[in-house]
Amino acid sequence: DIEGRETADFQLNRAWVEFNIPVGLIRAGRQPSHWGMGLLANSGDGFDDMFGENHGGSTYDRLIFATKPVAIAQTVAGVPDSGTPLFLVFGVDRLVEDPRDQYYGYSCPEFVDGPWVDGTHDQYDSRCDIVDIKGAPGRDGIADLTHGYTEEQSGENRPGDWWADGRDDVYELIYALIYKGEDRQMLGSTGDLIAGVYSVNRKQLETDSDVWIVDGYLKFRLRGLLLETEVLHIGGKTNAIAIPGSYDPASGGNPLAKEADIWGYVARAGYEQPAYSAVFETGYASGDNDVTDKDFTGRAIHPDFNVGLLFYDEIMSRVTAATWGDSASGLWSKGGVYNSRYIFPSLTLKPMNNWNVHLAYLRAWPDRPDGSNILCKKGDKAGGKKLSCGDYQAKDDHLAWEVDLGVQHRFHGEHILLALEAAYAETSDRIPLERAGLNPKGEFLTVQSRIAFEF
C-alpha cells in the first residue's frame, strides 16, 4: 500500500443483494451508508467534496427495508398513485466480531499490602476472588485477578466461544423518513425539495449502551438559489468509551459511565449558475473540555465531509492523534471538523464544459478548549459559562485560517478526474503543534494532485 506494507492482492469491502417486493425494496449485506450531507453517515464514494478526497466511508452489515407509504395507502384505497416521493425506511445493523478490548465493568487492582479479606478490607470485591488457596474454584477472601475496567485481549485470554457470545455484539435499529422531491414543479419553475429525519438507536448489552442519534436534513434549490442544512444530535448512556484517567467518583461509581450530549451542524446558502456559483457555508462540531468526567459532549464530524485541505484534514488530525495515542483512538478527529465553529465561503468558476476552478477561505474558532488539543485563553466560555482550565497559554481567539485553490477537469465521459489543488494555512497559538512534530511557526502549505477513474 502507500505506506509500503504488504496487503492482500484482492479486497472485497462491500457486497450486498437488493431486490424489489410488491410493497418496497429490501437490501441485505455489507453495504455503504449515506445520509444528507454526510456529517454522520457518509458513504465515502467518489469525489463529492470541493477539495480533497474520501478515505473510508461508512460501511455496515445491514438489513434494510424501504417503502412508499403514500403509494401503498393509495393502492389500498383504490386511488391512482400520485407519485409522491415520500419514503419510509426501517433497518437493523449488527456488529458480531471479537472486540479488541474485553469489557469487565469493574476493576481488580493489585493490592500489595496483603490479601483482600472479605469484611475486613474495603477494596475487596468477590468478583476478583475466583479460586481458593488450593487453586480450586471457590472464594477464600484473597484476590486472584488483576485487571482494569477494560483489558486488551490476546490469544491467550480470548475465549474460544466468543462468536456465540451475544452480549458484546452491537446492534442498531434504523428509522428514516424522507421526502425526496427532485426536479419538481415549484412556483412556476423546476427545483429540488428534499427533507427528512434519520434516527439510529445503538445498543450493546455488555456495556449497557443505549444511544439515540437523530439527524435532520433539508435541501432546497430553485432558480439558482441553494439552501441546505443538516443538524445531528447524539444522546444516551454508555460504558463503552475507555478513556485513560476517567473520573472515578468517590462513591465507588463506574468511571466508564458516560452521558452523551453531542451536537453538530452544517448550513449552506448560495447562488448557482451554469458559469459560476457562490456559496457561504458555516458549521459546528461540539467539543468536550473534560473527557474524563461523566458528560461526553464532543465528537468530530465524519472525516469524509471535507472542509478545506489543511487545517482539519491534516493539522488537527495529527494533533489529536498525538494527544490521545492508540489507547484512545476513538477520540481522534481523523480529519473531521473538531471542537469548533467555522465559516467556509467559496466561489466556483466553470470556464469550459467539465472544468471547475474552486477558491475558498476557511476560518475556525474553538467551541470548548480542553487545554490539550486546543489550548485555553482566559475568559473562554461554553454555553454562557466560563470554562475552567489548568493552564491558560493562548492569547488568540481563533484557531486557524486557510485559503484553498483547486482546478478540476473531467473527461472520457466524465469517468476520469484530474485535479490540482493547493492550500496555505496559519494556525494560532491555540494549537499545540510541537506535540505532533509540526512546524512551530504555524505556517503550512500543501500542493496535491490526483487522477482517478470512476466507474
Coordinates of C-alpha atoms in Angstrom, one line a residue:
D1 CA 0.0 0.0 0.0
I2 CA 1.0 3.7 0.1
E3 CA 2.9 3.1 3.4
G4 CA 5.0 0.2 1.9
R5 CA 3.2 -2.6 3.8
E6 CA 2.2 -5.9 2.2
T7 CA -1.6 -6.1 1.6
A8 CA -3.9 -8.7 0.1
D9 CA -4.0 -8.8 -3.7
F10 CA -7.8 -8.6 -3.7
Q11 CA -10.0 -7.0 -1.1
L12 CA -13.8 -7.1 -1.0
N13 CA -15.0 -4.3 1.2
R14 CA -18.7 -4.4 0.4
A15 CA -21.1 -7.0 -1.0
W16 CA -24.9 -7.0 -0.8
V17 CA -28.0 -8.0 -2.5
E18 CA -31.1 -6.0 -3.1
F19 CA -34.5 -6.8 -4.6
N20 CA -38.0 -5.4 -5.0
I21 CA -41.0 -6.8 -3.4
P22 CA -44.6 -5.6 -4.0
V23 CA -44.5 -3.1 -1.1
G24 CA -41.0 -1.8 -1.4
L25 CA -37.3 -2.7 -1.6
I26 CA -35.0 -4.9 0.6
R27 CA -31.3 -4.7 0.8
A28 CA -29.1 -7.1 2.8
G29 CA -25.4 -7.5 3.3
R30 CA -22.3 -5.4 3.9
Q31 CA -23.3 -2.1 2.3
P32 CA -22.5 1.7 2.3
S33 CA -24.5 4.2 4.3
H34 CA -25.1 7.8 3.4
W35 CA -27.5 10.4 4.7
G36 CA -27.8 14.1 3.8
M37 CA -24.6 16.0 3.5
G38 CA -22.7 13.1 5.1
L39 CA -21.9 14.6 8.6
L40 CA -22.8 11.4 10.4
A41 CA -23.3 8.6 7.8
N42 CA -21.0 9.2 4.8
S43 CA -20.5 6.5 2.1
G44 CA -17.1 7.9 1.1
D45 CA -17.9 7.1 -2.5
G46 CA -16.4 9.2 -5.4
F47 CA -15.1 12.8 -5.2
D48 CA -18.1 14.6 -3.8
D49 CA -16.3 17.4 -2.0
M50 CA -14.9 20.6 -3.3
F51 CA -11.4 19.8 -2.0
G52 CA -9.6 16.6 -1.1
E53 CA -10.8 13.0 -1.3
N54 CA -12.6 10.4 0.8
H55 CA -10.7 7.9 2.9
G56 CA -13.0 5.2 4.2
G57 CA -16.7 5.8 4.2
S58 CA -19.4 4.3 6.4
T59 CA -20.0 0.5 5.9
Y60 CA -22.5 -1.6 7.8
D61 CA -23.7 -5.2 8.0
R62 CA -27.3 -4.2 7.4
L63 CA -30.7 -5.5 6.6
I64 CA -32.9 -2.6 5.4
F65 CA -36.4 -2.2 4.0
A66 CA -37.7 0.9 2.2
T67 CA -41.2 1.6 1.1
K68 CA -43.5 4.4 -0.1
P69 CA -46.3 4.7 2.5
V70 CA -48.4 7.1 0.4
A71 CA -48.3 4.9 -2.6
I72 CA -49.3 1.9 -0.6
A73 CA -52.2 3.7 1.1
Q74 CA -53.5 5.0 -2.3
T75 CA -53.3 1.4 -3.7
V76 CA -55.3 0.0 -0.8
A77 CA -57.9 2.8 -1.2
G78 CA -58.1 2.2 -5.0
V79 CA -56.8 5.6 -5.8
P80 CA -54.3 6.2 -8.6
D81 CA -50.7 6.6 -7.4
S82 CA -49.9 10.3 -7.1
G83 CA -46.1 9.7 -7.4
T84 CA -45.5 11.4 -4.0
P85 CA -41.7 10.8 -3.3
L86 CA -42.1 10.0 0.4
F87 CA -40.0 7.1 1.6
L88 CA -40.2 5.3 4.9
V89 CA -37.2 3.1 5.9
F90 CA -36.6 0.5 8.6
G91 CA -33.4 -1.4 9.2
V92 CA -31.1 -3.2 11.6
D93 CA -27.3 -3.2 11.8
R94 CA -25.3 -5.9 13.6
L95 CA -21.6 -6.0 14.5
V96 CA -20.6 -9.5 15.6
E97 CA -16.8 -9.8 15.9
D98 CA -14.2 -10.3 18.6
P99 CA -13.5 -6.9 20.2
R100 CA -10.0 -5.8 20.8
D101 CA -10.8 -4.9 24.5
Q102 CA -12.5 -7.2 26.9
Y103 CA -15.0 -5.3 29.0
Y104 CA -15.4 -6.1 32.7
G105 CA -17.3 -3.2 34.1
Y106 CA -15.3 -3.3 37.3
S107 CA -11.6 -3.3 38.2
C108 CA -9.4 -5.6 40.2
P109 CA -6.3 -3.5 41.2
E110 CA -3.3 -5.2 42.6
F111 CA -3.2 -5.0 46.4
V112 CA 0.4 -5.1 47.6
D113 CA -0.1 -4.7 51.4
G114 CA -1.9 -8.1 51.9
P115 CA -4.9 -10.1 50.9
W116 CA -8.4 -8.6 50.4
V117 CA -10.2 -10.3 53.3
D118 CA -14.0 -10.3 53.0
G119 CA -15.4 -7.9 55.6
T120 CA -12.0 -6.5 56.7
H121 CA -10.8 -4.6 53.6
D122 CA -13.0 -2.0 51.9
Q123 CA -11.4 -2.8 48.5
Y124 CA -12.4 -6.4 48.5
D125 CA -14.6 -7.5 45.5
S126 CA -15.8 -11.1 45.4
R127 CA -15.6 -10.9 41.6
C128 CA -11.8 -10.7 41.9
D129 CA -11.7 -13.8 44.1
I130 CA -12.4 -16.9 41.9
V131 CA -10.3 -19.7 43.4
D132 CA -9.4 -20.8 46.9
I133 CA -5.9 -21.2 48.4
K134 CA -5.6 -24.6 46.8
G135 CA -6.5 -23.4 43.4
A136 CA -9.9 -25.0 43.3
P137 CA -13.0 -22.9 42.2
G138 CA -14.3 -21.0 45.2
R139 CA -13.6 -17.9 47.2
D140 CA -11.2 -17.7 50.1
G141 CA -11.1 -13.9 50.7
I142 CA -7.9 -13.4 48.7
A143 CA -8.0 -11.6 45.4
D144 CA -6.8 -13.7 42.4
L145 CA -7.4 -11.4 39.4
T146 CA -5.8 -8.1 38.4
H147 CA -7.3 -6.1 35.6
G148 CA -8.8 -2.7 34.9
Y149 CA -12.3 -1.8 33.7
T150 CA -11.2 -3.0 30.3
E151 CA -8.3 -5.2 29.3
E152 CA -6.7 -5.6 25.9
Q153 CA -7.3 -9.2 24.7
S154 CA -4.7 -11.6 23.3
G155 CA -4.9 -15.1 22.0
E156 CA -4.2 -16.5 25.5
N157 CA -7.2 -14.9 27.3
R158 CA -9.7 -14.8 24.4
P159 CA -12.4 -17.4 25.0
G160 CA -12.9 -19.9 22.2
D161 CA -16.7 -19.3 22.1
W162 CA -16.5 -15.6 21.6
W163 CA -18.5 -15.9 18.4
A164 CA -21.5 -17.2 20.3
D165 CA -21.4 -14.5 23.0
G166 CA -24.1 -12.0 22.1
R167 CA -23.5 -9.6 25.0
D168 CA -20.6 -7.9 23.3
D169 CA -22.4 -7.6 19.9
V170 CA -23.5 -4.1 18.8
Y171 CA -26.8 -3.7 17.0
E172 CA -28.6 -0.6 15.7
L173 CA -32.2 0.0 14.9
I174 CA -32.6 2.4 12.0
Y175 CA -35.6 4.6 11.2
A176 CA -35.8 7.2 8.4
L177 CA -38.5 9.3 6.8
I178 CA -37.6 11.4 3.7
Y179 CA -39.4 13.4 1.1
K180 CA -37.2 13.3 -2.0
G181 CA -38.6 15.8 -4.4
E182 CA -36.1 16.2 -7.2
D183 CA -36.9 18.1 -10.4
R184 CA -40.3 19.0 -9.1
Q185 CA -42.5 21.8 -10.3
M186 CA -42.5 24.6 -7.7
L187 CA -43.6 28.2 -8.1
G188 CA -43.7 28.0 -11.8
S189 CA -40.2 26.5 -12.1
T190 CA -38.3 23.2 -11.7
G191 CA -36.4 22.7 -8.5
D192 CA -35.5 20.3 -5.6
L193 CA -37.0 20.0 -2.2
I194 CA -35.5 17.2 0.0
A195 CA -36.3 16.9 3.7
G196 CA -36.1 14.1 6.2
V197 CA -35.1 12.7 9.5
Y198 CA -32.7 9.8 10.1
S199 CA -32.7 8.1 13.5
V200 CA -30.5 5.4 15.0
N201 CA -30.8 3.5 18.3
R202 CA -27.5 1.9 19.1
K203 CA -27.3 -0.8 21.8
Q204 CA -24.8 -3.1 23.4
L205 CA -25.7 -5.3 26.4
E206 CA -22.2 -5.8 27.8
T207 CA -21.5 -2.1 28.2
D208 CA -25.1 -1.1 29.0
S209 CA -25.1 1.2 26.0
D210 CA -28.3 2.8 24.8
V211 CA -27.6 5.7 22.5
W212 CA -30.1 7.6 20.3
I213 CA -28.9 9.5 17.2
V214 CA -31.3 12.0 15.4
D215 CA -30.2 13.6 12.2
G216 CA -32.3 16.1 10.2
Y217 CA -31.7 17.2 6.6
L218 CA -33.1 19.8 4.4
K219 CA -32.2 20.9 0.8
F220 CA -34.0 23.5 -1.3
R221 CA -32.8 24.5 -4.8
L222 CA -34.9 26.8 -7.1
R223 CA -33.9 29.3 -9.8
G224 CA -30.3 29.3 -8.8
L225 CA -30.9 29.7 -5.1
L226 CA -29.5 27.0 -2.8
L227 CA -30.3 26.4 0.8
E228 CA -29.0 23.2 2.5
T229 CA -28.5 22.2 6.1
E230 CA -28.0 19.1 8.3
V231 CA -28.3 19.0 12.1
L232 CA -27.5 16.0 14.3
H233 CA -27.7 15.1 18.0
I234 CA -26.3 12.1 19.8
G235 CA -27.6 11.4 23.3
G236 CA -27.9 8.5 25.7
K237 CA -25.7 6.4 28.1
T238 CA -22.8 4.1 27.5
N239 CA -19.9 2.4 29.3
A240 CA -18.1 1.6 26.1
I241 CA -15.7 4.5 26.0
A242 CA -12.4 3.6 27.8
I243 CA -10.5 6.8 28.4
P244 CA -7.3 6.8 30.4
G245 CA -7.7 8.9 33.6
S246 CA -11.5 8.8 33.6
Y247 CA -13.1 10.3 36.6
D248 CA -13.8 7.7 39.4
P249 CA -16.4 9.1 41.8
A250 CA -15.6 8.8 45.5
S251 CA -18.8 6.9 46.0
G252 CA -17.3 4.0 44.0
G253 CA -19.2 4.6 40.8
N254 CA -18.3 3.4 37.4
P255 CA -15.5 5.6 35.8
L256 CA -16.6 4.4 32.3
A257 CA -20.2 5.7 32.7
K258 CA -20.9 8.4 30.2
E259 CA -23.9 10.5 29.3
A260 CA -23.7 11.7 25.7
D261 CA -24.9 15.1 24.6
I262 CA -23.2 15.8 21.2
W263 CA -24.3 18.3 18.6
G264 CA -23.2 19.1 15.0
Y265 CA -24.5 21.0 12.1
V266 CA -23.6 22.5 8.7
A267 CA -25.6 25.1 6.8
R268 CA -25.1 26.4 3.3
A269 CA -26.7 29.3 1.3
G270 CA -25.7 30.3 -2.2
Y271 CA -26.5 31.2 -5.8
E272 CA -25.7 28.8 -8.6
Q273 CA -25.5 29.5 -12.4
P274 CA -24.1 27.4 -15.3
A275 CA -20.9 29.6 -15.4
Y276 CA -20.3 30.2 -11.7
S277 CA -21.6 29.6 -8.1
A278 CA -21.0 31.4 -4.8
V279 CA -21.8 29.6 -1.5
F280 CA -21.4 30.6 2.1
E281 CA -21.1 27.6 4.5
T282 CA -20.9 27.5 8.3
G283 CA -20.6 24.5 10.6
Y284 CA -20.2 23.3 14.1
A285 CA -18.9 20.2 16.0
S286 CA -19.4 20.3 19.7
G287 CA -16.4 19.8 21.9
D288 CA -15.6 18.4 25.3
N289 CA -13.4 20.4 27.7
D290 CA -13.1 17.4 30.0
V291 CA -13.4 13.9 28.5
T292 CA -12.6 12.2 31.9
D293 CA -15.9 13.3 33.5
K294 CA -19.3 11.6 33.0
D295 CA -20.5 14.1 30.4
F296 CA -19.4 13.2 26.9
T297 CA -20.1 16.2 24.6
G298 CA -17.5 16.1 21.9
R299 CA -17.3 14.2 18.6
A300 CA -15.8 15.2 15.2
I301 CA -18.0 15.3 12.1
H302 CA -17.4 12.4 9.7
P303 CA -13.9 12.7 8.2
D304 CA -15.2 12.2 4.7
F305 CA -17.0 15.5 4.9
N306 CA -14.1 17.6 3.8
V307 CA -13.7 21.3 4.8
G308 CA -10.6 22.6 3.2
L309 CA -7.3 20.7 2.7
L310 CA -5.1 21.5 5.6
F311 CA -6.3 22.6 9.0
Y312 CA -8.9 19.9 9.7
D313 CA -7.7 17.2 7.4
E314 CA -4.0 17.3 8.2
I315 CA -3.2 19.5 11.2
M316 CA -5.9 18.7 13.7
S317 CA -5.9 15.1 12.8
R318 CA -2.3 14.8 13.7
V319 CA -2.6 16.9 16.9
T320 CA -5.5 14.8 18.3
A321 CA -3.8 11.5 17.4
A322 CA -0.6 12.6 19.2
T323 CA -2.6 13.7 22.2
W324 CA -4.7 10.6 22.7
G325 CA -2.4 7.9 21.2
D326 CA -3.6 4.4 20.2
S327 CA -5.3 3.6 23.5
A328 CA -8.0 6.3 22.9
S329 CA -8.1 6.4 19.0
G330 CA -11.9 6.9 19.2
L331 CA -11.2 10.5 20.3
W332 CA -9.1 11.3 17.2
S333 CA -10.6 13.8 14.8
K334 CA -9.3 11.7 11.8
G335 CA -9.7 14.8 9.6
G336 CA -13.2 15.8 10.5
V337 CA -14.4 19.1 11.9
Y338 CA -13.4 19.0 15.5
N339 CA -14.5 21.0 18.6
S340 CA -15.1 24.2 16.7
R341 CA -17.2 26.5 14.7
Y342 CA -16.2 27.6 11.2
I343 CA -17.1 29.7 8.2
F344 CA -16.2 28.5 4.7
P345 CA -17.2 30.9 1.8
S346 CA -16.4 29.6 -1.7
L347 CA -16.5 30.7 -5.3
T348 CA -16.6 28.2 -8.2
L349 CA -16.0 29.2 -11.8
K350 CA -16.8 27.0 -14.8
P351 CA -14.9 28.5 -17.7
M352 CA -15.5 25.5 -20.0
N353 CA -17.5 22.3 -20.1
N354 CA -16.3 19.8 -17.3
W355 CA -13.8 22.3 -15.9
N356 CA -14.2 23.8 -12.4
V357 CA -12.0 26.3 -10.6
H358 CA -12.6 26.5 -6.8
L359 CA -11.5 29.2 -4.5
A360 CA -12.4 29.1 -0.7
Y361 CA -11.5 30.7 2.6
L362 CA -11.7 28.9 6.0
R363 CA -11.7 30.4 9.4
A364 CA -12.3 28.4 12.6
W365 CA -12.9 29.2 16.3
P366 CA -12.9 26.8 19.3
D367 CA -16.0 25.5 21.0
R368 CA -14.8 24.1 24.3
P369 CA -11.0 24.4 24.7
D370 CA -9.6 21.4 26.7
G371 CA -6.1 22.6 27.3
S372 CA -4.7 19.6 25.4
N373 CA -5.8 19.7 21.7
I374 CA -7.0 23.3 21.9
L375 CA -5.2 25.5 24.4
C376 CA -7.1 27.8 26.7
K377 CA -7.4 31.5 26.9
K378 CA -8.6 33.5 29.9
G379 CA -12.3 34.2 29.5
D380 CA -13.1 31.2 27.4
K381 CA -16.8 30.3 27.7
A382 CA -19.2 27.5 26.6
G383 CA -22.9 27.7 27.0
G384 CA -22.6 31.1 28.6
K385 CA -20.3 29.8 31.4
K386 CA -16.6 30.3 31.9
L387 CA -14.5 27.2 31.3
S388 CA -12.0 26.1 33.9
C389 CA -8.6 25.2 32.6
G390 CA -5.5 24.1 34.4
D391 CA -3.3 26.5 32.3
Y392 CA -4.0 29.5 30.1
Q393 CA -1.4 29.6 27.4
A394 CA -3.3 31.1 24.4
K395 CA -4.0 34.7 23.5
D396 CA -5.7 34.4 20.1
D397 CA -9.5 33.9 19.8
H398 CA -9.5 31.9 16.6
L399 CA -7.9 28.5 15.8
A400 CA -6.7 29.0 12.2
W401 CA -7.4 30.4 8.8
E402 CA -6.8 28.8 5.4
V403 CA -7.1 29.6 1.7
D404 CA -7.8 26.8 -0.8
L405 CA -7.5 26.8 -4.6
G406 CA -8.3 23.9 -6.9
V407 CA -8.7 23.1 -10.6
Q408 CA -10.6 20.0 -11.6
H409 CA -11.3 18.5 -15.0
R410 CA -13.4 15.5 -16.0
F411 CA -13.2 13.8 -19.4
H412 CA -13.7 10.4 -21.1
G413 CA -17.4 10.5 -20.5
E414 CA -16.7 12.2 -17.1
H415 CA -15.2 8.9 -15.8
I416 CA -11.7 10.3 -15.4
L417 CA -11.0 13.1 -12.9
L418 CA -7.8 15.2 -13.0
A419 CA -7.3 17.6 -10.1
L420 CA -4.6 20.0 -8.9
E421 CA -5.2 21.6 -5.5
A422 CA -3.3 23.9 -3.2
A423 CA -3.8 25.4 0.3
Y424 CA -2.0 27.7 2.7
A425 CA -2.9 27.8 6.4
E426 CA -1.8 29.6 9.5
T427 CA -2.7 28.3 12.9
S428 CA -3.0 30.5 16.1
D429 CA -1.3 29.9 19.5
R430 CA -4.4 27.7 20.3
I431 CA -2.9 24.6 18.6
P432 CA 0.0 22.7 20.4
L433 CA 1.9 22.0 17.2
E434 CA 5.1 20.7 18.8
R435 CA 3.3 17.8 20.3
A436 CA 2.6 16.4 16.8
G437 CA 6.0 17.3 15.5
L438 CA 4.6 20.1 13.3
N439 CA 6.1 23.4 12.3
P440 CA 6.0 25.5 15.5
K441 CA 5.7 28.7 13.5
G442 CA 2.2 27.6 12.5
E443 CA 2.6 28.1 8.7
F444 CA 1.6 25.3 6.4
L445 CA 1.5 24.8 2.6
T446 CA 0.3 21.9 0.5
V447 CA 0.1 21.1 -3.2
Q448 CA -1.8 18.0 -4.1
S449 CA -2.6 16.3 -7.4
R450 CA -4.8 13.3 -8.1
I451 CA -6.1 11.4 -11.1
A452 CA -8.9 8.9 -10.7
F453 CA -11.2 6.7 -12.8
E454 CA -14.7 6.5 -11.6
F455 CA -16.9 3.7 -12.8

